[in-house]
Protein backbone atom coordinates (compact mmCIF):
# COMPACT_ATOMS: atom_id res chain seq x y z
CA UNK A 1 0.00 0.00 0.00
CA UNK A 2 2.32 2.69 -1.26
CA UNK A 3 0.73 6.12 -1.02
CA UNK A 4 3.96 7.98 -0.24
CA UNK A 5 4.29 9.69 -3.63
CA UNK A 6 3.53 9.26 -7.31
CA UNK A 7 7.29 9.77 -7.74
CA UNK A 8 7.77 6.37 -6.10
CA UNK A 9 5.89 4.57 -8.89
CA UNK A 10 7.80 3.13 -11.83
CA UNK A 11 7.23 3.76 -15.51
CA UNK A 12 4.24 2.61 -17.53
CA UNK A 13 4.45 -0.23 -20.04
CA UNK A 14 3.86 2.10 -23.06
CA UNK A 15 6.71 4.37 -21.94
CA UNK A 16 9.11 1.47 -21.48
CA UNK A 17 8.04 -0.08 -24.80
CA UNK A 18 8.76 3.19 -26.59
CA UNK A 19 12.19 3.42 -24.96
CA UNK A 20 12.94 -0.11 -26.15
CA UNK A 21 11.73 0.70 -29.68
CA UNK A 22 14.13 3.59 -30.01
CA UNK A 23 17.12 2.19 -28.12
CA UNK A 24 18.98 0.71 -31.10
CA UNK A 25 20.85 2.40 -33.91
CA UNK A 26 22.12 5.94 -34.22
CA UNK A 27 20.46 9.33 -34.14
CA UNK A 28 21.85 12.84 -34.20
CA UNK A 29 22.39 14.44 -30.81
CA UNK A 30 21.23 17.45 -28.79
CA UNK A 31 17.64 17.47 -29.99
CA UNK A 32 18.30 17.40 -33.72
CA UNK A 33 16.99 13.84 -34.16
CA UNK A 34 13.78 13.04 -36.06
CA UNK A 35 11.99 11.67 -32.99
CA UNK A 36 12.48 14.89 -31.02
CA UNK A 37 11.19 16.85 -34.02
CA UNK A 38 8.15 14.58 -34.21
CA UNK A 39 7.36 15.12 -30.53
CA UNK A 40 7.73 18.88 -30.91
CA UNK A 41 5.11 18.69 -33.65
CA UNK A 42 2.93 16.48 -31.45
CA UNK A 43 2.87 19.15 -28.75
CA UNK A 44 1.67 21.67 -31.31
CA UNK A 45 -1.18 19.32 -32.12
CA UNK A 46 -2.05 18.73 -28.47
CA UNK A 47 -2.19 22.43 -27.70
CA UNK A 48 -3.88 23.38 -31.00
CA UNK A 49 -1.31 26.02 -31.95
CA UNK A 50 2.36 26.52 -32.68
CA UNK A 51 4.32 26.16 -29.46
CA UNK A 52 8.00 26.02 -28.56
CA UNK A 53 9.02 23.06 -26.40
CA UNK A 54 12.18 22.28 -24.48
CA UNK A 55 12.90 18.95 -22.79
CA UNK A 56 14.50 18.97 -19.34
CA UNK A 57 15.19 16.33 -16.71
CA UNK A 58 13.31 17.53 -13.64
CA UNK A 59 10.31 19.52 -12.56
CA UNK A 60 12.52 21.91 -10.61
CA UNK A 61 14.47 22.65 -13.78
CA UNK A 62 11.28 23.11 -15.78
CA UNK A 63 9.82 25.61 -13.30
CA UNK A 64 13.03 27.49 -12.62
CA UNK A 65 14.11 27.75 -16.24
CA UNK A 66 10.66 28.79 -17.43
CA UNK A 67 10.66 31.58 -14.85
CA UNK A 68 14.20 32.57 -15.79
CA UNK A 69 12.89 33.56 -19.22
CA UNK A 70 10.72 36.21 -17.53
CA UNK A 71 13.16 37.39 -14.84
CA UNK A 72 13.93 41.08 -14.42
CA UNK A 73 16.53 42.96 -12.39
CA UNK A 74 15.12 43.20 -8.88
CA UNK A 75 12.27 41.01 -10.07
CA UNK A 76 9.42 39.69 -7.94
CA UNK A 77 7.63 36.46 -8.93
CA UNK A 78 4.26 35.89 -7.28
CA UNK A 79 3.00 32.44 -6.27
CA UNK A 80 0.97 30.80 -3.51
CA UNK A 81 2.76 30.82 -0.18
CA UNK A 82 2.89 26.99 -0.21
CA UNK A 83 3.87 26.65 -3.87
CA UNK A 84 6.48 24.04 -4.71
CA UNK A 85 8.73 26.66 -6.30
CA UNK A 86 8.78 28.61 -3.02
CA UNK A 87 8.93 25.77 -0.48
CA UNK A 88 10.48 22.68 -2.07
CA UNK A 89 13.03 23.62 -4.70
CA UNK A 90 16.03 24.57 -2.57
CA UNK A 91 16.36 28.07 -3.99
CA UNK A 92 16.61 26.82 -7.58
CA UNK A 93 14.11 29.38 -8.96
CA UNK A 94 15.95 32.22 -7.22
CA UNK A 95 19.29 30.90 -8.44
CA UNK A 96 18.33 30.47 -12.10
CA UNK A 97 16.43 33.77 -12.22
CA UNK A 98 19.52 35.59 -10.91
CA UNK A 99 17.97 36.36 -7.57
CA UNK A 100 14.38 37.20 -8.39
CA UNK A 101 12.29 37.24 -5.22
CA UNK A 102 9.48 34.69 -4.75
CA UNK A 103 6.57 36.47 -3.09
CA UNK A 104 4.13 34.14 -1.33
CA UNK A 105 0.44 34.97 -1.66
CA UNK A 106 -1.99 33.57 0.91
CA UNK A 107 -5.03 31.58 -0.10
CA UNK A 108 -7.17 28.68 1.14
CA UNK A 109 -6.90 25.19 -0.33
CA UNK A 110 -3.60 25.95 -2.04
CA UNK A 111 -5.01 28.62 -4.36
CA UNK A 112 -4.43 32.35 -4.40
CA UNK A 113 -7.28 34.67 -5.29
CA UNK A 114 -7.07 37.52 -7.78
CA UNK A 115 -7.76 39.98 -4.95
CA UNK A 116 -4.90 38.67 -2.78
CA UNK A 117 -2.56 38.64 -5.77
CA UNK A 118 -3.46 42.23 -6.64
CA UNK A 119 -2.79 43.34 -3.05
CA UNK A 120 0.60 41.60 -3.01
CA UNK A 121 1.61 43.10 -6.33
CA UNK A 122 0.65 46.55 -5.08
CA UNK A 123 3.65 46.36 -2.73
CA UNK A 124 5.84 46.57 -5.86
CA UNK A 125 4.67 49.76 -7.59
CA UNK A 126 6.00 50.43 -11.05
CA UNK A 127 8.84 52.90 -11.21
CA UNK A 128 9.91 52.69 -7.56
CA UNK A 129 13.44 51.38 -7.79
CA UNK A 130 13.69 50.51 -4.09
CA UNK A 131 10.94 47.88 -4.29
CA UNK A 132 12.00 46.15 -7.49
CA UNK A 133 9.86 45.08 -10.42
CA UNK A 134 6.97 42.68 -10.84
CA UNK A 135 8.23 39.95 -13.16
CA UNK A 136 5.79 37.03 -13.36
CA UNK A 137 2.98 35.11 -11.70
CA UNK A 138 3.07 31.34 -11.20
CA UNK A 139 0.19 28.99 -10.34
CA UNK A 140 0.29 25.27 -9.63
CA UNK A 141 -2.19 22.96 -11.36
CA UNK A 142 -2.98 20.70 -9.49
CA UNK A 143 -2.00 22.60 -6.33
CA UNK A 144 0.16 21.39 -3.47
CA UNK A 145 -2.96 20.18 -1.66
CA UNK A 146 -4.54 18.48 -4.66
CA UNK A 147 -7.05 21.18 -5.55
CA UNK A 148 -7.64 22.74 -8.95
CA UNK A 149 -7.99 26.18 -10.43
CA UNK A 150 -11.08 26.30 -12.64
CA UNK A 151 -10.67 27.74 -16.12
CA UNK A 152 -12.38 30.93 -14.96
CA UNK A 153 -10.06 31.17 -11.96
CA UNK A 154 -7.01 30.85 -14.21
CA UNK A 155 -8.37 33.59 -16.45
CA UNK A 156 -8.98 35.82 -13.42
CA UNK A 157 -5.40 35.35 -12.21
CA UNK A 158 -4.19 36.14 -15.73
CA UNK A 159 -6.19 39.36 -15.75
CA UNK A 160 -4.34 40.57 -12.64
CA UNK A 161 -0.97 39.59 -14.15
CA UNK A 162 -1.89 41.32 -17.39
CA UNK A 163 -2.85 44.49 -15.50
CA UNK A 164 0.82 44.75 -14.51
CA UNK A 165 2.15 43.59 -17.88
CA UNK A 166 3.68 40.32 -16.68
CA UNK A 167 3.29 36.73 -17.90
CA UNK A 168 1.53 33.78 -16.23
CA UNK A 169 3.41 30.51 -15.67
CA UNK A 170 1.77 27.21 -14.76
CA UNK A 171 3.58 24.53 -12.75
CA UNK A 172 1.99 21.44 -14.24
CA UNK A 173 3.80 18.71 -12.36
CA UNK A 174 0.41 16.96 -12.17
CA UNK A 175 -0.95 18.56 -15.34
CA UNK A 176 -2.58 15.37 -16.64
CA UNK A 177 -4.39 14.75 -13.35
CA UNK A 178 -5.82 18.26 -13.45
CA UNK A 179 -6.81 17.90 -17.09
CA UNK A 180 -8.54 14.55 -16.52
CA UNK A 181 -10.43 15.94 -13.54
CA UNK A 182 -11.63 19.14 -15.21
CA UNK A 183 -12.48 17.46 -18.49
CA UNK A 184 -10.90 20.38 -20.34
CA UNK A 185 -8.62 20.31 -23.35
CA UNK A 186 -4.91 21.14 -22.95
CA UNK A 187 -5.51 24.36 -24.89
CA UNK A 188 -8.46 25.39 -22.70
CA UNK A 189 -6.50 24.90 -19.48
CA UNK A 190 -3.47 26.83 -20.70
CA UNK A 191 -3.17 29.49 -23.39
CA UNK A 192 -6.90 29.95 -23.93
CA UNK A 193 -7.15 30.84 -20.22
CA UNK A 194 -4.10 33.10 -20.46
CA UNK A 195 -1.13 30.89 -19.53
CA UNK A 196 2.09 32.01 -21.23
CA UNK A 197 4.41 29.17 -20.22
CA UNK A 198 3.81 25.68 -18.86
CA UNK A 199 5.96 23.21 -17.00
CA UNK A 200 4.45 20.04 -18.49
CA UNK A 201 5.08 17.25 -16.01
CA UNK A 202 5.16 13.62 -17.13
CA UNK A 203 7.45 11.92 -14.60
CA UNK A 204 4.82 11.67 -11.84
CA UNK A 205 2.35 10.11 -14.26
CA UNK A 206 4.39 7.23 -15.65
CA UNK A 207 7.48 8.54 -17.40
CA UNK A 208 10.98 7.77 -16.21
CA UNK A 209 12.54 11.21 -16.60
CA UNK A 210 10.63 13.58 -18.86
CA UNK A 211 9.57 17.17 -18.23
CA UNK A 212 8.79 19.77 -20.90
CA UNK A 213 8.81 23.56 -20.88
CA UNK A 214 6.12 24.83 -23.26
CA UNK A 215 5.96 28.42 -24.49
CA UNK A 216 2.67 29.33 -26.13
CA UNK A 217 4.20 32.30 -27.93
CA UNK A 218 7.37 31.19 -29.76
CA UNK A 219 8.56 34.79 -29.64
CA UNK A 220 8.89 34.50 -25.86
CA UNK A 221 11.09 31.43 -26.34
CA UNK A 222 13.70 33.11 -28.54
CA UNK A 223 17.12 32.51 -27.05
CA UNK A 224 15.77 30.13 -24.43
CA UNK A 225 18.00 27.33 -25.71
CA UNK A 226 20.92 29.18 -24.11
CA UNK A 227 19.22 29.24 -20.73
CA UNK A 228 18.69 25.47 -20.92
CA UNK A 229 22.24 24.76 -22.06
CA UNK A 230 23.75 26.98 -19.38
CA UNK A 231 21.73 25.13 -16.71
CA UNK A 232 23.00 21.75 -17.92
CA UNK A 233 19.68 20.42 -19.20
CA UNK A 234 20.40 19.98 -22.90
CA UNK A 235 20.27 16.21 -23.38
CA UNK A 236 22.83 14.76 -25.77
CA UNK A 237 20.54 11.77 -26.35
CA UNK A 238 17.35 13.77 -26.51
CA UNK A 239 15.62 10.95 -28.41
CA UNK A 240 15.23 9.03 -25.14
CA UNK A 241 13.18 11.83 -23.58
CA UNK A 242 11.21 12.01 -26.82
CA UNK A 243 10.70 8.25 -26.74
CA UNK A 244 9.23 8.43 -23.26
CA UNK A 245 6.86 11.16 -24.37
CA UNK A 246 5.88 9.18 -27.46
CA UNK A 247 4.77 6.26 -25.31
CA UNK A 248 3.22 8.60 -22.77
CA UNK A 249 1.05 10.46 -25.27
CA UNK A 250 0.11 7.71 -27.72
CA UNK A 251 -3.48 6.47 -27.54
CA UNK A 252 -4.11 9.03 -24.77
CA UNK A 253 -2.19 6.87 -22.31
CA UNK A 254 -1.35 9.94 -20.23
CA UNK A 255 -5.00 10.80 -19.66
CA UNK A 256 -5.97 7.19 -18.95
CA UNK A 257 -3.29 6.81 -16.27
CA UNK A 258 -4.18 10.16 -14.72
CA UNK A 259 -7.88 9.33 -14.63
CA UNK A 260 -7.07 6.01 -12.93
CA UNK A 261 -4.99 7.77 -10.25
CA UNK A 262 -7.74 10.33 -9.71
CA UNK A 263 -10.36 7.61 -9.33
CA UNK A 264 -8.34 5.76 -6.70
CA UNK A 265 -7.86 9.04 -4.80
CA UNK A 266 -11.60 9.61 -4.90
CA UNK A 267 -12.19 6.12 -3.49
CA UNK A 268 -9.71 6.78 -0.70
CA UNK A 269 -11.36 10.08 0.18
CA UNK A 270 -14.85 8.64 0.27
CA UNK A 271 -13.65 5.69 2.33
CA UNK A 272 -11.87 7.92 4.84
CA UNK A 273 -14.99 10.04 5.37
CA UNK A 274 -17.19 6.97 5.69
CA UNK A 275 -14.91 5.75 8.48
CA UNK A 276 -15.09 8.95 10.51
CA UNK A 277 -12.04 10.76 9.13
CA UNK A 278 -12.12 14.29 7.77
CA UNK A 279 -10.27 15.91 4.91
CA UNK A 280 -7.91 18.86 5.05
CA UNK A 281 -8.91 20.01 1.56
CA UNK A 282 -11.22 18.93 -1.28
CA UNK A 283 -9.98 16.00 -3.39
CA UNK A 284 -9.89 17.03 -7.04
CA UNK A 285 -6.88 15.17 -8.44
CA UNK A 286 -4.68 12.36 -7.09
CA UNK A 287 -3.82 13.61 -3.60
CA UNK A 288 -5.80 13.04 -0.41
CA UNK A 289 -5.09 14.78 2.91
CA UNK A 290 -7.01 12.97 5.67
CA UNK A 291 -6.96 13.90 9.33
CA UNK A 292 -7.02 10.72 11.38
CA UNK A 293 -6.07 9.59 14.85
CA UNK A 294 -2.39 9.12 15.59
CA UNK A 295 -3.17 5.57 16.74
CA UNK A 296 -4.85 4.91 13.40
CA UNK A 297 -1.80 6.22 11.55
CA UNK A 298 0.44 3.91 13.58
CA UNK A 299 -1.79 0.92 12.86
CA UNK A 300 -1.79 1.71 9.14
CA UNK A 301 2.01 1.82 9.08
CA UNK A 302 2.22 -1.42 11.01
CA UNK A 303 -0.08 -2.96 8.41
CA UNK A 304 2.23 -1.94 5.56
CA UNK A 305 0.83 1.41 4.44
CA UNK A 306 3.36 4.00 3.31
CA UNK A 307 2.52 7.69 3.50
CA UNK A 308 3.84 10.99 4.83
CA UNK A 309 2.57 13.14 7.66
CA UNK A 310 1.62 16.63 6.48
CA UNK A 311 2.43 19.80 8.40
CA UNK A 312 -0.57 22.04 9.03
CA UNK A 313 -0.53 25.49 10.62
CA UNK A 314 -2.58 25.76 13.80
CA UNK A 315 -4.54 28.63 12.24
CA UNK A 316 -5.85 26.37 9.45
CA UNK A 317 -9.65 25.94 9.80
CA UNK A 318 -9.28 22.16 9.47
CA UNK A 319 -6.12 21.79 11.57
CA UNK A 320 -5.77 18.51 13.48
CA UNK A 321 -6.78 18.55 17.14
CA UNK A 322 -4.87 16.86 19.93
CA UNK A 323 -4.48 13.16 19.25
CA UNK A 324 -4.95 13.56 15.50
CA UNK A 325 -2.51 13.90 12.62
CA UNK A 326 -2.79 15.07 9.01
CA UNK A 327 -1.36 12.69 6.43
CA UNK A 328 -0.86 12.81 2.68
CA UNK A 329 -1.92 9.95 0.42
CA UNK A 330 -0.87 10.09 -3.23
CA UNK A 331 -2.20 7.70 -5.85
CA UNK A 332 -0.65 6.90 -9.23
CA UNK A 333 -1.09 4.83 -12.37
CA UNK A 334 0.33 1.92 -10.37
CA UNK A 335 -2.16 2.16 -7.49
CA UNK A 336 -4.43 -0.87 -7.55
CA UNK A 337 -8.06 -0.91 -6.32
CA UNK A 338 -7.02 -3.75 -4.02
CA UNK A 339 -4.44 -1.51 -2.30
CA UNK A 340 -7.10 1.10 -1.67
CA UNK A 341 -9.50 -1.49 -0.25
CA UNK A 342 -6.79 -2.94 1.99
CA UNK A 343 -5.91 0.51 3.31
CA UNK A 344 -9.55 1.33 4.06
CA UNK A 345 -10.07 -2.02 5.76
CA UNK A 346 -7.13 -1.30 8.04
CA UNK A 347 -8.44 2.17 8.75
PDB file of C-alpha atoms in Angstrom, residues 179-342:
ATOM      1  CA  UNK A 179      -6.813  17.900 -17.087  1.00  0.00           C
ATOM      2  CA  UNK A 180      -8.541  14.553 -16.521  1.00  0.00           C
ATOM      3  CA  UNK A 181     -10.434  15.942 -13.544  1.00  0.00           C
ATOM      4  CA  UNK A 182     -11.631  19.145 -15.206  1.00  0.00           C
ATOM      5  CA  UNK A 183     -12.483  17.457 -18.489  1.00  0.00           C
ATOM      6  CA  UNK A 184     -10.900  20.375 -20.337  1.00  0.00           C
ATOM      7  CA  UNK A 185      -8.617  20.310 -23.350  1.00  0.00           C
ATOM      8  CA  UNK A 186      -4.914  21.140 -22.952  1.00  0.00           C
ATOM      9  CA  UNK A 187      -5.514  24.359 -24.890  1.00  0.00           C
ATOM     10  CA  UNK A 188      -8.456  25.387 -22.700  1.00  0.00           C
ATOM     11  CA  UNK A 189      -6.501  24.900 -19.477  1.00  0.00           C
ATOM     12  CA  UNK A 190      -3.469  26.828 -20.704  1.00  0.00           C
ATOM     13  CA  UNK A 191      -3.172  29.493 -23.386  1.00  0.00           C
ATOM     14  CA  UNK A 192      -6.897  29.951 -23.933  1.00  0.00           C
ATOM     15  CA  UNK A 193      -7.152  30.836 -20.224  1.00  0.00           C
ATOM     16  CA  UNK A 194      -4.101  33.101 -20.458  1.00  0.00           C
ATOM     17  CA  UNK A 195      -1.132  30.887 -19.535  1.00  0.00           C
ATOM     18  CA  UNK A 196       2.094  32.008 -21.233  1.00  0.00           C
ATOM     19  CA  UNK A 197       4.414  29.171 -20.224  1.00  0.00           C
ATOM     20  CA  UNK A 198       3.805  25.682 -18.856  1.00  0.00           C
ATOM     21  CA  UNK A 199       5.958  23.206 -17.001  1.00  0.00           C
ATOM     22  CA  UNK A 200       4.453  20.042 -18.491  1.00  0.00           C
ATOM     23  CA  UNK A 201       5.084  17.247 -16.011  1.00  0.00           C
ATOM     24  CA  UNK A 202       5.164  13.616 -17.126  1.00  0.00           C
ATOM     25  CA  UNK A 203       7.449  11.923 -14.597  1.00  0.00           C
ATOM     26  CA  UNK A 204       4.824  11.672 -11.840  1.00  0.00           C
ATOM     27  CA  UNK A 205       2.351  10.111 -14.258  1.00  0.00           C
ATOM     28  CA  UNK A 206       4.385   7.232 -15.651  1.00  0.00           C
ATOM     29  CA  UNK A 207       7.480   8.544 -17.398  1.00  0.00           C
ATOM     30  CA  UNK A 208      10.977   7.767 -16.208  1.00  0.00           C
ATOM     31  CA  UNK A 209      12.537  11.209 -16.602  1.00  0.00           C
ATOM     32  CA  UNK A 210      10.630  13.585 -18.860  1.00  0.00           C
ATOM     33  CA  UNK A 211       9.568  17.171 -18.230  1.00  0.00           C
ATOM     34  CA  UNK A 212       8.790  19.768 -20.897  1.00  0.00           C
ATOM     35  CA  UNK A 213       8.808  23.562 -20.882  1.00  0.00           C
ATOM     36  CA  UNK A 214       6.124  24.827 -23.258  1.00  0.00           C
ATOM     37  CA  UNK A 215       5.963  28.423 -24.485  1.00  0.00           C
ATOM     38  CA  UNK A 216       2.671  29.326 -26.127  1.00  0.00           C
ATOM     39  CA  UNK A 217       4.196  32.298 -27.934  1.00  0.00           C
ATOM     40  CA  UNK A 218       7.369  31.188 -29.758  1.00  0.00           C
ATOM     41  CA  UNK A 219       8.563  34.793 -29.641  1.00  0.00           C
ATOM     42  CA  UNK A 220       8.888  34.495 -25.861  1.00  0.00           C
ATOM     43  CA  UNK A 221      11.091  31.429 -26.343  1.00  0.00           C
ATOM     44  CA  UNK A 222      13.695  33.107 -28.541  1.00  0.00           C
ATOM     45  CA  UNK A 223      17.123  32.509 -27.050  1.00  0.00           C
ATOM     46  CA  UNK A 224      15.771  30.134 -24.427  1.00  0.00           C
ATOM     47  CA  UNK A 225      18.001  27.329 -25.709  1.00  0.00           C
ATOM     48  CA  UNK A 226      20.920  29.182 -24.113  1.00  0.00           C
ATOM     49  CA  UNK A 227      19.221  29.236 -20.726  1.00  0.00           C
ATOM     50  CA  UNK A 228      18.688  25.466 -20.924  1.00  0.00           C
ATOM     51  CA  UNK A 229      22.238  24.761 -22.057  1.00  0.00           C
ATOM     52  CA  UNK A 230      23.746  26.983 -19.376  1.00  0.00           C
ATOM     53  CA  UNK A 231      21.728  25.131 -16.708  1.00  0.00           C
ATOM     54  CA  UNK A 232      22.997  21.749 -17.918  1.00  0.00           C
ATOM     55  CA  UNK A 233      19.678  20.418 -19.196  1.00  0.00           C
ATOM     56  CA  UNK A 234      20.402  19.979 -22.896  1.00  0.00           C
ATOM     57  CA  UNK A 235      20.267  16.207 -23.379  1.00  0.00           C
ATOM     58  CA  UNK A 236      22.828  14.762 -25.771  1.00  0.00           C
ATOM     59  CA  UNK A 237      20.537  11.766 -26.346  1.00  0.00           C
ATOM     60  CA  UNK A 238      17.352  13.772 -26.514  1.00  0.00           C
ATOM     61  CA  UNK A 239      15.617  10.948 -28.406  1.00  0.00           C
ATOM     62  CA  UNK A 240      15.229   9.030 -25.140  1.00  0.00           C
ATOM     63  CA  UNK A 241      13.183  11.829 -23.583  1.00  0.00           C
ATOM     64  CA  UNK A 242      11.210  12.014 -26.821  1.00  0.00           C
ATOM     65  CA  UNK A 243      10.703   8.245 -26.738  1.00  0.00           C
ATOM     66  CA  UNK A 244       9.227   8.427 -23.255  1.00  0.00           C
ATOM     67  CA  UNK A 245       6.857  11.156 -24.365  1.00  0.00           C
ATOM     68  CA  UNK A 246       5.884   9.185 -27.462  1.00  0.00           C
ATOM     69  CA  UNK A 247       4.773   6.264 -25.306  1.00  0.00           C
ATOM     70  CA  UNK A 248       3.220   8.603 -22.770  1.00  0.00           C
ATOM     71  CA  UNK A 249       1.046  10.456 -25.269  1.00  0.00           C
ATOM     72  CA  UNK A 250       0.111   7.709 -27.722  1.00  0.00           C
ATOM     73  CA  UNK A 251      -3.476   6.469 -27.535  1.00  0.00           C
ATOM     74  CA  UNK A 252      -4.110   9.027 -24.768  1.00  0.00           C
ATOM     75  CA  UNK A 253      -2.191   6.871 -22.312  1.00  0.00           C
ATOM     76  CA  UNK A 254      -1.346   9.941 -20.227  1.00  0.00           C
ATOM     77  CA  UNK A 255      -5.001  10.797 -19.663  1.00  0.00           C
ATOM     78  CA  UNK A 256      -5.969   7.194 -18.954  1.00  0.00           C
ATOM     79  CA  UNK A 257      -3.293   6.806 -16.268  1.00  0.00           C
ATOM     80  CA  UNK A 258      -4.177  10.158 -14.718  1.00  0.00           C
ATOM     81  CA  UNK A 259      -7.885   9.326 -14.630  1.00  0.00           C
ATOM     82  CA  UNK A 260      -7.066   6.012 -12.932  1.00  0.00           C
ATOM     83  CA  UNK A 261      -4.993   7.766 -10.253  1.00  0.00           C
ATOM     84  CA  UNK A 262      -7.744  10.333  -9.711  1.00  0.00           C
ATOM     85  CA  UNK A 263     -10.364   7.611  -9.329  1.00  0.00           C
ATOM     86  CA  UNK A 264      -8.336   5.759  -6.702  1.00  0.00           C
ATOM     87  CA  UNK A 265      -7.858   9.037  -4.802  1.00  0.00           C
ATOM     88  CA  UNK A 266     -11.603   9.610  -4.898  1.00  0.00           C
ATOM     89  CA  UNK A 267     -12.189   6.118  -3.490  1.00  0.00           C
ATOM     90  CA  UNK A 268      -9.710   6.780  -0.702  1.00  0.00           C
ATOM     91  CA  UNK A 269     -11.363  10.081   0.178  1.00  0.00           C
ATOM     92  CA  UNK A 270     -14.847   8.638   0.266  1.00  0.00           C
ATOM     93  CA  UNK A 271     -13.653   5.691   2.333  1.00  0.00           C
ATOM     94  CA  UNK A 272     -11.868   7.917   4.838  1.00  0.00           C
ATOM     95  CA  UNK A 273     -14.986  10.036   5.369  1.00  0.00           C
ATOM     96  CA  UNK A 274     -17.189   6.971   5.687  1.00  0.00           C
ATOM     97  CA  UNK A 275     -14.907   5.755   8.481  1.00  0.00           C
ATOM     98  CA  UNK A 276     -15.086   8.954  10.513  1.00  0.00           C
ATOM     99  CA  UNK A 277     -12.041  10.763   9.135  1.00  0.00           C
ATOM    100  CA  UNK A 278     -12.121  14.293   7.774  1.00  0.00           C
ATOM    101  CA  UNK A 279     -10.265  15.914   4.907  1.00  0.00           C
ATOM    102  CA  UNK A 280      -7.907  18.856   5.049  1.00  0.00           C
ATOM    103  CA  UNK A 281      -8.910  20.010   1.564  1.00  0.00           C
ATOM    104  CA  UNK A 282     -11.215  18.931  -1.285  1.00  0.00           C
ATOM    105  CA  UNK A 283      -9.982  15.996  -3.386  1.00  0.00           C
ATOM    106  CA  UNK A 284      -9.887  17.028  -7.041  1.00  0.00           C
ATOM    107  CA  UNK A 285      -6.879  15.168  -8.436  1.00  0.00           C
ATOM    108  CA  UNK A 286      -4.681  12.361  -7.088  1.00  0.00           C
ATOM    109  CA  UNK A 287      -3.818  13.607  -3.599  1.00  0.00           C
ATOM    110  CA  UNK A 288      -5.798  13.040  -0.407  1.00  0.00           C
ATOM    111  CA  UNK A 289      -5.092  14.782   2.908  1.00  0.00           C
ATOM    112  CA  UNK A 290      -7.011  12.973   5.666  1.00  0.00           C
ATOM    113  CA  UNK A 291      -6.958  13.904   9.327  1.00  0.00           C
ATOM    114  CA  UNK A 292      -7.023  10.718  11.379  1.00  0.00           C
ATOM    115  CA  UNK A 293      -6.073   9.587  14.848  1.00  0.00           C
ATOM    116  CA  UNK A 294      -2.386   9.122  15.592  1.00  0.00           C
ATOM    117  CA  UNK A 295      -3.172   5.572  16.743  1.00  0.00           C
ATOM    118  CA  UNK A 296      -4.853   4.905  13.397  1.00  0.00           C
ATOM    119  CA  UNK A 297      -1.795   6.217  11.552  1.00  0.00           C
ATOM    120  CA  UNK A 298       0.438   3.907  13.584  1.00  0.00           C
ATOM    121  CA  UNK A 299      -1.794   0.925  12.861  1.00  0.00           C
ATOM    122  CA  UNK A 300      -1.788   1.710   9.141  1.00  0.00           C
ATOM    123  CA  UNK A 301       2.011   1.822   9.079  1.00  0.00           C
ATOM    124  CA  UNK A 302       2.224  -1.421  11.009  1.00  0.00           C
ATOM    125  CA  UNK A 303      -0.078  -2.959   8.414  1.00  0.00           C
ATOM    126  CA  UNK A 304       2.230  -1.944   5.565  1.00  0.00           C
ATOM    127  CA  UNK A 305       0.826   1.408   4.439  1.00  0.00           C
ATOM    128  CA  UNK A 306       3.362   3.998   3.310  1.00  0.00           C
ATOM    129  CA  UNK A 307       2.520   7.694   3.504  1.00  0.00           C
ATOM    130  CA  UNK A 308       3.842  10.995   4.825  1.00  0.00           C
ATOM    131  CA  UNK A 309       2.572  13.137   7.659  1.00  0.00           C
ATOM    132  CA  UNK A 310       1.619  16.625   6.476  1.00  0.00           C
ATOM    133  CA  UNK A 311       2.429  19.803   8.399  1.00  0.00           C
ATOM    134  CA  UNK A 312      -0.575  22.042   9.034  1.00  0.00           C
ATOM    135  CA  UNK A 313      -0.535  25.490  10.618  1.00  0.00           C
ATOM    136  CA  UNK A 314      -2.581  25.759  13.802  1.00  0.00           C
ATOM    137  CA  UNK A 315      -4.543  28.627  12.240  1.00  0.00           C
ATOM    138  CA  UNK A 316      -5.853  26.374   9.446  1.00  0.00           C
ATOM    139  CA  UNK A 317      -9.653  25.943   9.805  1.00  0.00           C
ATOM    140  CA  UNK A 318      -9.281  22.159   9.466  1.00  0.00           C
ATOM    141  CA  UNK A 319      -6.122  21.790  11.567  1.00  0.00           C
ATOM    142  CA  UNK A 320      -5.769  18.511  13.479  1.00  0.00           C
ATOM    143  CA  UNK A 321      -6.782  18.550  17.137  1.00  0.00           C
ATOM    144  CA  UNK A 322      -4.867  16.863  19.928  1.00  0.00           C
ATOM    145  CA  UNK A 323      -4.478  13.160  19.249  1.00  0.00           C
ATOM    146  CA  UNK A 324      -4.951  13.562  15.498  1.00  0.00           C
ATOM    147  CA  UNK A 325      -2.512  13.904  12.617  1.00  0.00           C
ATOM    148  CA  UNK A 326      -2.795  15.074   9.009  1.00  0.00           C
ATOM    149  CA  UNK A 327      -1.357  12.692   6.428  1.00  0.00           C
ATOM    150  CA  UNK A 328      -0.864  12.814   2.681  1.00  0.00           C
ATOM    151  CA  UNK A 329      -1.915   9.955   0.424  1.00  0.00           C
ATOM    152  CA  UNK A 330      -0.871  10.087  -3.232  1.00  0.00           C
ATOM    153  CA  UNK A 331      -2.198   7.695  -5.853  1.00  0.00           C
ATOM    154  CA  UNK A 332      -0.648   6.901  -9.226  1.00  0.00           C
ATOM    155  CA  UNK A 333      -1.094   4.834 -12.368  1.00  0.00           C
ATOM    156  CA  UNK A 334       0.332   1.924 -10.369  1.00  0.00           C
ATOM    157  CA  UNK A 335      -2.164   2.161  -7.493  1.00  0.00           C
ATOM    158  CA  UNK A 336      -4.435  -0.872  -7.548  1.00  0.00           C
ATOM    159  CA  UNK A 337      -8.059  -0.908  -6.319  1.00  0.00           C
ATOM    160  CA  UNK A 338      -7.018  -3.748  -4.016  1.00  0.00           C
ATOM    161  CA  UNK A 339      -4.439  -1.507  -2.295  1.00  0.00           C
ATOM    162  CA  UNK A 340      -7.097   1.103  -1.668  1.00  0.00           C
ATOM    163  CA  UNK A 341      -9.499  -1.486  -0.254  1.00  0.00           C
ATOM    164  CA  UNK A 342      -6.793  -2.937   1.985  1.00  0.00           C
TER     165      UNK A 342
END
